[in-house]
Amino acid sequence: MSSPQISSQPNPQAGAKPPKMDGAIAVRVAEYLRLPGFFCRRRQCRRRGRCGWVFPLTGEPCCLRNLLPKERQIFCDVYEKTLRVRSFLGCIGLTYASPYASMREIEDAAMAIAQPLVPARDRRRFNDARRARDREPPPTC
């Protein structure tokens, strides 16, 4: 029986840094989910209910370090959907109107978070797509 070969190449995933978050979106998502008021250990954030501390290297709000993995996954789901909605809503007919209720909740949150963050040059496309999304039928599942 031969022993398995160990590669001399370093593991590309080992020591890999997580991708840098867009600080403006991450803060807005955290505030939408009310993380500063409930999970942040910084008194200033809890009292104001707003994020005041962001890690400069990763761009993530400090209160994310206090979340359990399941709670962190919810944040990441809303954050990722918000990035997509801000960038691609209205492109090629995308409306982000899922027929599934659980996904529609995340999309609704992403719409509310992304709307003030859309660049001025894309606001018309965003608003047209938002109105088209409002005409979509409600989720059935």
PDB file of C-alpha atoms in Angstrom:
ATOM      1  CA  MET A   1       0.000   0.000   0.000  1.00  0.00           C
ATOM      2  CA  SER A   2       1.528   3.282  -1.073  1.00  0.00           C
ATOM      3  CA  SER A   3       1.376   6.387   1.034  1.00  0.00           C
ATOM      4  CA  PRO A   4      -0.438   9.422  -0.366  1.00  0.00           C
ATOM      5  CA  GLN A   5       1.735  12.019  -1.974  1.00  0.00           C
ATOM      6  CA  ILE A   6       1.980  15.317  -0.181  1.00  0.00           C
ATOM      7  CA  SER A   7       2.158  18.247  -2.500  1.00  0.00           C
ATOM      8  CA  SER A   8       4.956  20.711  -1.972  1.00  0.00           C
ATOM      9  CA  GLN A   9       2.707  23.462  -3.314  1.00  0.00           C
ATOM     10  CA  PRO A  10       1.146  25.673  -0.640  1.00  0.00           C
ATOM     11  CA  ASN A  11      -2.592  25.486  -0.212  1.00  0.00           C
ATOM     12  CA  PRO A  12      -4.079  28.536  -1.974  1.00  0.00           C
ATOM     13  CA  GLN A  13      -6.907  28.686   0.609  1.00  0.00           C
ATOM     14  CA  ALA A  14      -4.629  28.523   3.653  1.00  0.00           C
ATOM     15  CA  GLY A  15      -4.004  31.978   4.991  1.00  0.00           C
ATOM     16  CA  ALA A  16      -6.183  33.583   2.335  1.00  0.00           C
ATOM     17  CA  LYS A  17      -7.666  36.838   3.495  1.00  0.00           C
ATOM     18  CA  PRO A  18     -11.407  37.342   3.175  1.00  0.00           C
ATOM     19  CA  PRO A  19     -12.413  39.773   0.431  1.00  0.00           C
ATOM     20  CA  LYS A  20     -12.710  43.394   1.464  1.00  0.00           C
ATOM     21  CA  MET A  21     -16.288  44.496   2.016  1.00  0.00           C
ATOM     22  CA  ASP A  22     -17.797  47.665   0.662  1.00  0.00           C
ATOM     23  CA  GLY A  23     -17.893  49.639   3.910  1.00  0.00           C
ATOM     24  CA  ALA A  24     -20.908  51.794   3.003  1.00  0.00           C
ATOM     25  CA  ILE A  25     -23.049  48.785   2.146  1.00  0.00           C
ATOM     26  CA  ALA A  26     -21.828  46.717   5.106  1.00  0.00           C
ATOM     27  CA  VAL A  27     -22.678  49.513   7.538  1.00  0.00           C
ATOM     28  CA  ARG A  28     -26.133  50.027   5.999  1.00  0.00           C
ATOM     29  CA  VAL A  29     -26.875  46.285   6.146  1.00  0.00           C
ATOM     30  CA  ALA A  30     -25.769  46.134   9.784  1.00  0.00           C
ATOM     31  CA  GLU A  31     -27.963  49.110  10.644  1.00  0.00           C
ATOM     32  CA  TYR A  32     -30.923  47.655   8.737  1.00  0.00           C
ATOM     33  CA  LEU A  33     -30.576  44.407  10.718  1.00  0.00           C
ATOM     34  CA  ARG A  34     -30.170  46.473  13.926  1.00  0.00           C
ATOM     35  CA  LEU A  35     -26.850  44.898  14.780  1.00  0.00           C
ATOM     36  CA  PRO A  36     -25.290  47.983  16.433  1.00  0.00           C
ATOM     37  CA  GLY A  37     -28.115  48.254  18.954  1.00  0.00           C
ATOM     38  CA  PHE A  38     -28.179  44.591  19.911  1.00  0.00           C
ATOM     39  CA  PHE A  39     -24.767  43.052  19.226  1.00  0.00           C
ATOM     40  CA  CYS A  40     -22.115  45.770  19.242  1.00  0.00           C
ATOM     41  CA  ARG A  41     -19.929  46.029  22.315  1.00  0.00           C
ATOM     42  CA  ARG A  42     -19.183  49.688  21.695  1.00  0.00           C
ATOM     43  CA  ARG A  43     -21.384  51.949  23.797  1.00  0.00           C
ATOM     44  CA  GLN A  44     -21.453  54.689  21.184  1.00  0.00           C
ATOM     45  CA  CYS A  45     -22.878  52.322  18.544  1.00  0.00           C
ATOM     46  CA  ARG A  46     -25.480  50.853  20.909  1.00  0.00           C
ATOM     47  CA  ARG A  47     -26.741  54.252  22.039  1.00  0.00           C
ATOM     48  CA  ARG A  48     -26.992  55.727  18.559  1.00  0.00           C
ATOM     49  CA  GLY A  49     -28.151  52.489  16.918  1.00  0.00           C
ATOM     50  CA  ARG A  50     -25.642  53.214  14.155  1.00  0.00           C
ATOM     51  CA  CYS A  51     -22.290  51.760  13.183  1.00  0.00           C
ATOM     52  CA  GLY A  52     -19.428  53.975  14.217  1.00  0.00           C
ATOM     53  CA  TRP A  53     -16.579  51.485  14.018  1.00  0.00           C
ATOM     54  CA  VAL A  54     -15.419  49.667  10.903  1.00  0.00           C
ATOM     55  CA  PHE A  55     -12.284  47.554  10.564  1.00  0.00           C
ATOM     56  CA  PRO A  56     -10.167  49.407   7.981  1.00  0.00           C
ATOM     57  CA  LEU A  57      -8.512  46.320   6.493  1.00  0.00           C
ATOM     58  CA  THR A  58     -11.684  44.328   5.818  1.00  0.00           C
ATOM     59  CA  GLY A  59     -14.314  47.080   5.666  1.00  0.00           C
ATOM     60  CA  GLU A  60     -16.656  45.159   7.984  1.00  0.00           C
ATOM     61  CA  PRO A  61     -18.461  46.717  10.941  1.00  0.00           C
ATOM     62  CA  CYS A  62     -17.026  45.708  14.307  1.00  0.00           C
ATOM     63  CA  CYS A  63     -20.318  44.239  15.523  1.00  0.00           C
ATOM     64  CA  LEU A  64     -20.016  41.371  13.020  1.00  0.00           C
ATOM     65  CA  ARG A  65     -17.360  39.786  15.219  1.00  0.00           C
ATOM     66  CA  ASN A  66     -20.002  39.238  17.914  1.00  0.00           C
ATOM     67  CA  LEU A  67     -22.400  37.245  15.725  1.00  0.00           C
ATOM     68  CA  LEU A  68     -22.929  33.512  15.765  1.00  0.00           C
ATOM     69  CA  PRO A  69     -22.252  31.691  12.462  1.00  0.00           C
ATOM     70  CA  LYS A  70     -25.973  31.473  11.606  1.00  0.00           C
ATOM     71  CA  GLU A  71     -26.465  35.184  12.304  1.00  0.00           C
ATOM     72  CA  ARG A  72     -23.349  36.009  10.302  1.00  0.00           C
ATOM     73  CA  GLN A  73     -24.747  33.986   7.385  1.00  0.00           C
ATOM     74  CA  ILE A  74     -27.933  36.079   7.414  1.00  0.00           C
ATOM     75  CA  PHE A  75     -25.823  39.237   7.299  1.00  0.00           C
ATOM     76  CA  CYS A  76     -23.736  37.846   4.431  1.00  0.00           C
ATOM     77  CA  ASP A  77     -26.855  36.833   2.470  1.00  0.00           C
ATOM     78  CA  VAL A  78     -28.348  40.321   2.733  1.00  0.00           C
ATOM     79  CA  TYR A  79     -24.972  41.949   2.015  1.00  0.00           C
ATOM     80  CA  GLU A  80     -24.369  39.878  -1.131  1.00  0.00           C
ATOM     81  CA  LYS A  81     -27.906  40.467  -2.416  1.00  0.00           C
ATOM     82  CA  THR A  82     -27.548  44.209  -1.755  1.00  0.00           C
ATOM     83  CA  LEU A  83     -24.358  44.306  -3.791  1.00  0.00           C
ATOM     84  CA  ARG A  84     -26.108  42.582  -6.680  1.00  0.00           C
ATOM     85  CA  VAL A  85     -29.230  44.742  -6.487  1.00  0.00           C
ATOM     86  CA  ARG A  86     -27.220  47.960  -6.436  1.00  0.00           C
ATOM     87  CA  SER A  87     -25.131  46.895  -9.409  1.00  0.00           C
ATOM     88  CA  PHE A  88     -27.473  44.890 -11.609  1.00  0.00           C
ATOM     89  CA  LEU A  89     -31.109  45.843 -10.911  1.00  0.00           C
ATOM     90  CA  GLY A  90     -32.690  46.657 -14.251  1.00  0.00           C
ATOM     91  CA  CYS A  91     -29.845  45.227 -16.315  1.00  0.00           C
ATOM     92  CA  ILE A  92     -31.076  42.660 -18.825  1.00  0.00           C
ATOM     93  CA  GLY A  93     -34.523  42.707 -17.224  1.00  0.00           C
ATOM     94  CA  LEU A  94     -33.416  41.692 -13.710  1.00  0.00           C
ATOM     95  CA  THR A  95     -36.061  42.637 -11.137  1.00  0.00           C
ATOM     96  CA  TYR A  96     -35.059  40.440  -8.188  1.00  0.00           C
ATOM     97  CA  ALA A  97     -38.656  39.402  -7.553  1.00  0.00           C
ATOM     98  CA  SER A  98     -38.350  35.811  -6.381  1.00  0.00           C
ATOM     99  CA  PRO A  99     -41.473  33.625  -6.172  1.00  0.00           C
ATOM    100  CA  TYR A 100     -40.209  32.253  -2.835  1.00  0.00           C
ATOM    101  CA  ALA A 101     -41.177  34.178   0.304  1.00  0.00           C
ATOM    102  CA  SER A 102     -37.902  33.642   2.166  1.00  0.00           C
ATOM    103  CA  MET A 103     -35.844  34.933  -0.764  1.00  0.00           C
ATOM    104  CA  ARG A 104     -38.252  37.815  -1.366  1.00  0.00           C
ATOM    105  CA  GLU A 105     -37.652  39.034   2.211  1.00  0.00           C
ATOM    106  CA  ILE A 106     -33.926  39.227   1.538  1.00  0.00           C
ATOM    107  CA  GLU A 107     -34.552  40.954  -1.789  1.00  0.00           C
ATOM    108  CA  ASP A 108     -36.896  43.480  -0.159  1.00  0.00           C
ATOM    109  CA  ALA A 109     -34.243  44.274   2.424  1.00  0.00           C
ATOM    110  CA  ALA A 110     -31.615  44.610  -0.300  1.00  0.00           C
ATOM    111  CA  MET A 111     -33.852  46.996  -2.255  1.00  0.00           C
ATOM    112  CA  ALA A 112     -34.370  49.219   0.786  1.00  0.00           C
ATOM    113  CA  ILE A 113     -30.665  49.251   1.612  1.00  0.00           C
ATOM    114  CA  ALA A 114     -29.401  49.759  -1.944  1.00  0.00           C
ATOM    115  CA  GLN A 115     -31.751  52.550  -3.028  1.00  0.00           C
ATOM    116  CA  PRO A 116     -29.893  55.469  -1.390  1.00  0.00           C
ATOM    117  CA  LEU A 117     -26.518  54.004  -2.417  1.00  0.00           C
ATOM    118  CA  VAL A 118     -27.191  53.868  -6.161  1.00  0.00           C
ATOM    119  CA  PRO A 119     -24.963  56.293  -8.099  1.00  0.00           C
ATOM    120  CA  ALA A 120     -26.753  59.238  -9.714  1.00  0.00           C
ATOM    121  CA  ARG A 121     -26.032  57.942 -13.232  1.00  0.00           C
ATOM    122  CA  ASP A 122     -27.925  54.699 -12.455  1.00  0.00           C
ATOM    123  CA  ARG A 123     -30.911  56.082 -10.527  1.00  0.00           C
ATOM    124  CA  ARG A 124     -33.263  56.186 -13.503  1.00  0.00           C
ATOM    125  CA  ARG A 125     -32.556  52.539 -14.388  1.00  0.00           C
ATOM    126  CA  PHE A 126     -32.897  51.560 -10.723  1.00  0.00           C
ATOM    127  CA  ASN A 127     -36.225  53.377 -10.262  1.00  0.00           C
ATOM    128  CA  ASP A 128     -37.665  51.948 -13.492  1.00  0.00           C
ATOM    129  CA  ALA A 129     -36.693  48.431 -12.396  1.00  0.00           C
ATOM    130  CA  ARG A 130     -38.103  49.051  -8.900  1.00  0.00           C
ATOM    131  CA  ARG A 131     -41.467  50.067 -10.372  1.00  0.00           C
ATOM    132  CA  ALA A 132     -41.447  46.979 -12.620  1.00  0.00           C
ATOM    133  CA  ARG A 133     -40.649  44.859  -9.554  1.00  0.00           C
ATOM    134  CA  ASP A 134     -43.606  46.360  -7.677  1.00  0.00           C
ATOM    135  CA  ARG A 135     -45.891  45.126 -10.485  1.00  0.00           C
ATOM    136  CA  GLU A 136     -44.635  41.525 -10.058  1.00  0.00           C
ATOM    137  CA  PRO A 137     -47.002  39.091  -8.297  1.00  0.00           C
ATOM    138  CA  PRO A 138     -46.379  38.453  -4.587  1.00  0.00           C
ATOM    139  CA  PRO A 139     -44.484  35.306  -3.596  1.00  0.00           C
ATOM    140  CA  THR A 140     -46.577  32.143  -3.472  1.00  0.00           C
ATOM    141  CA  CYS A 141     -44.271  29.694  -1.729  1.00  0.00           C
TER     142      CYS A 141
END
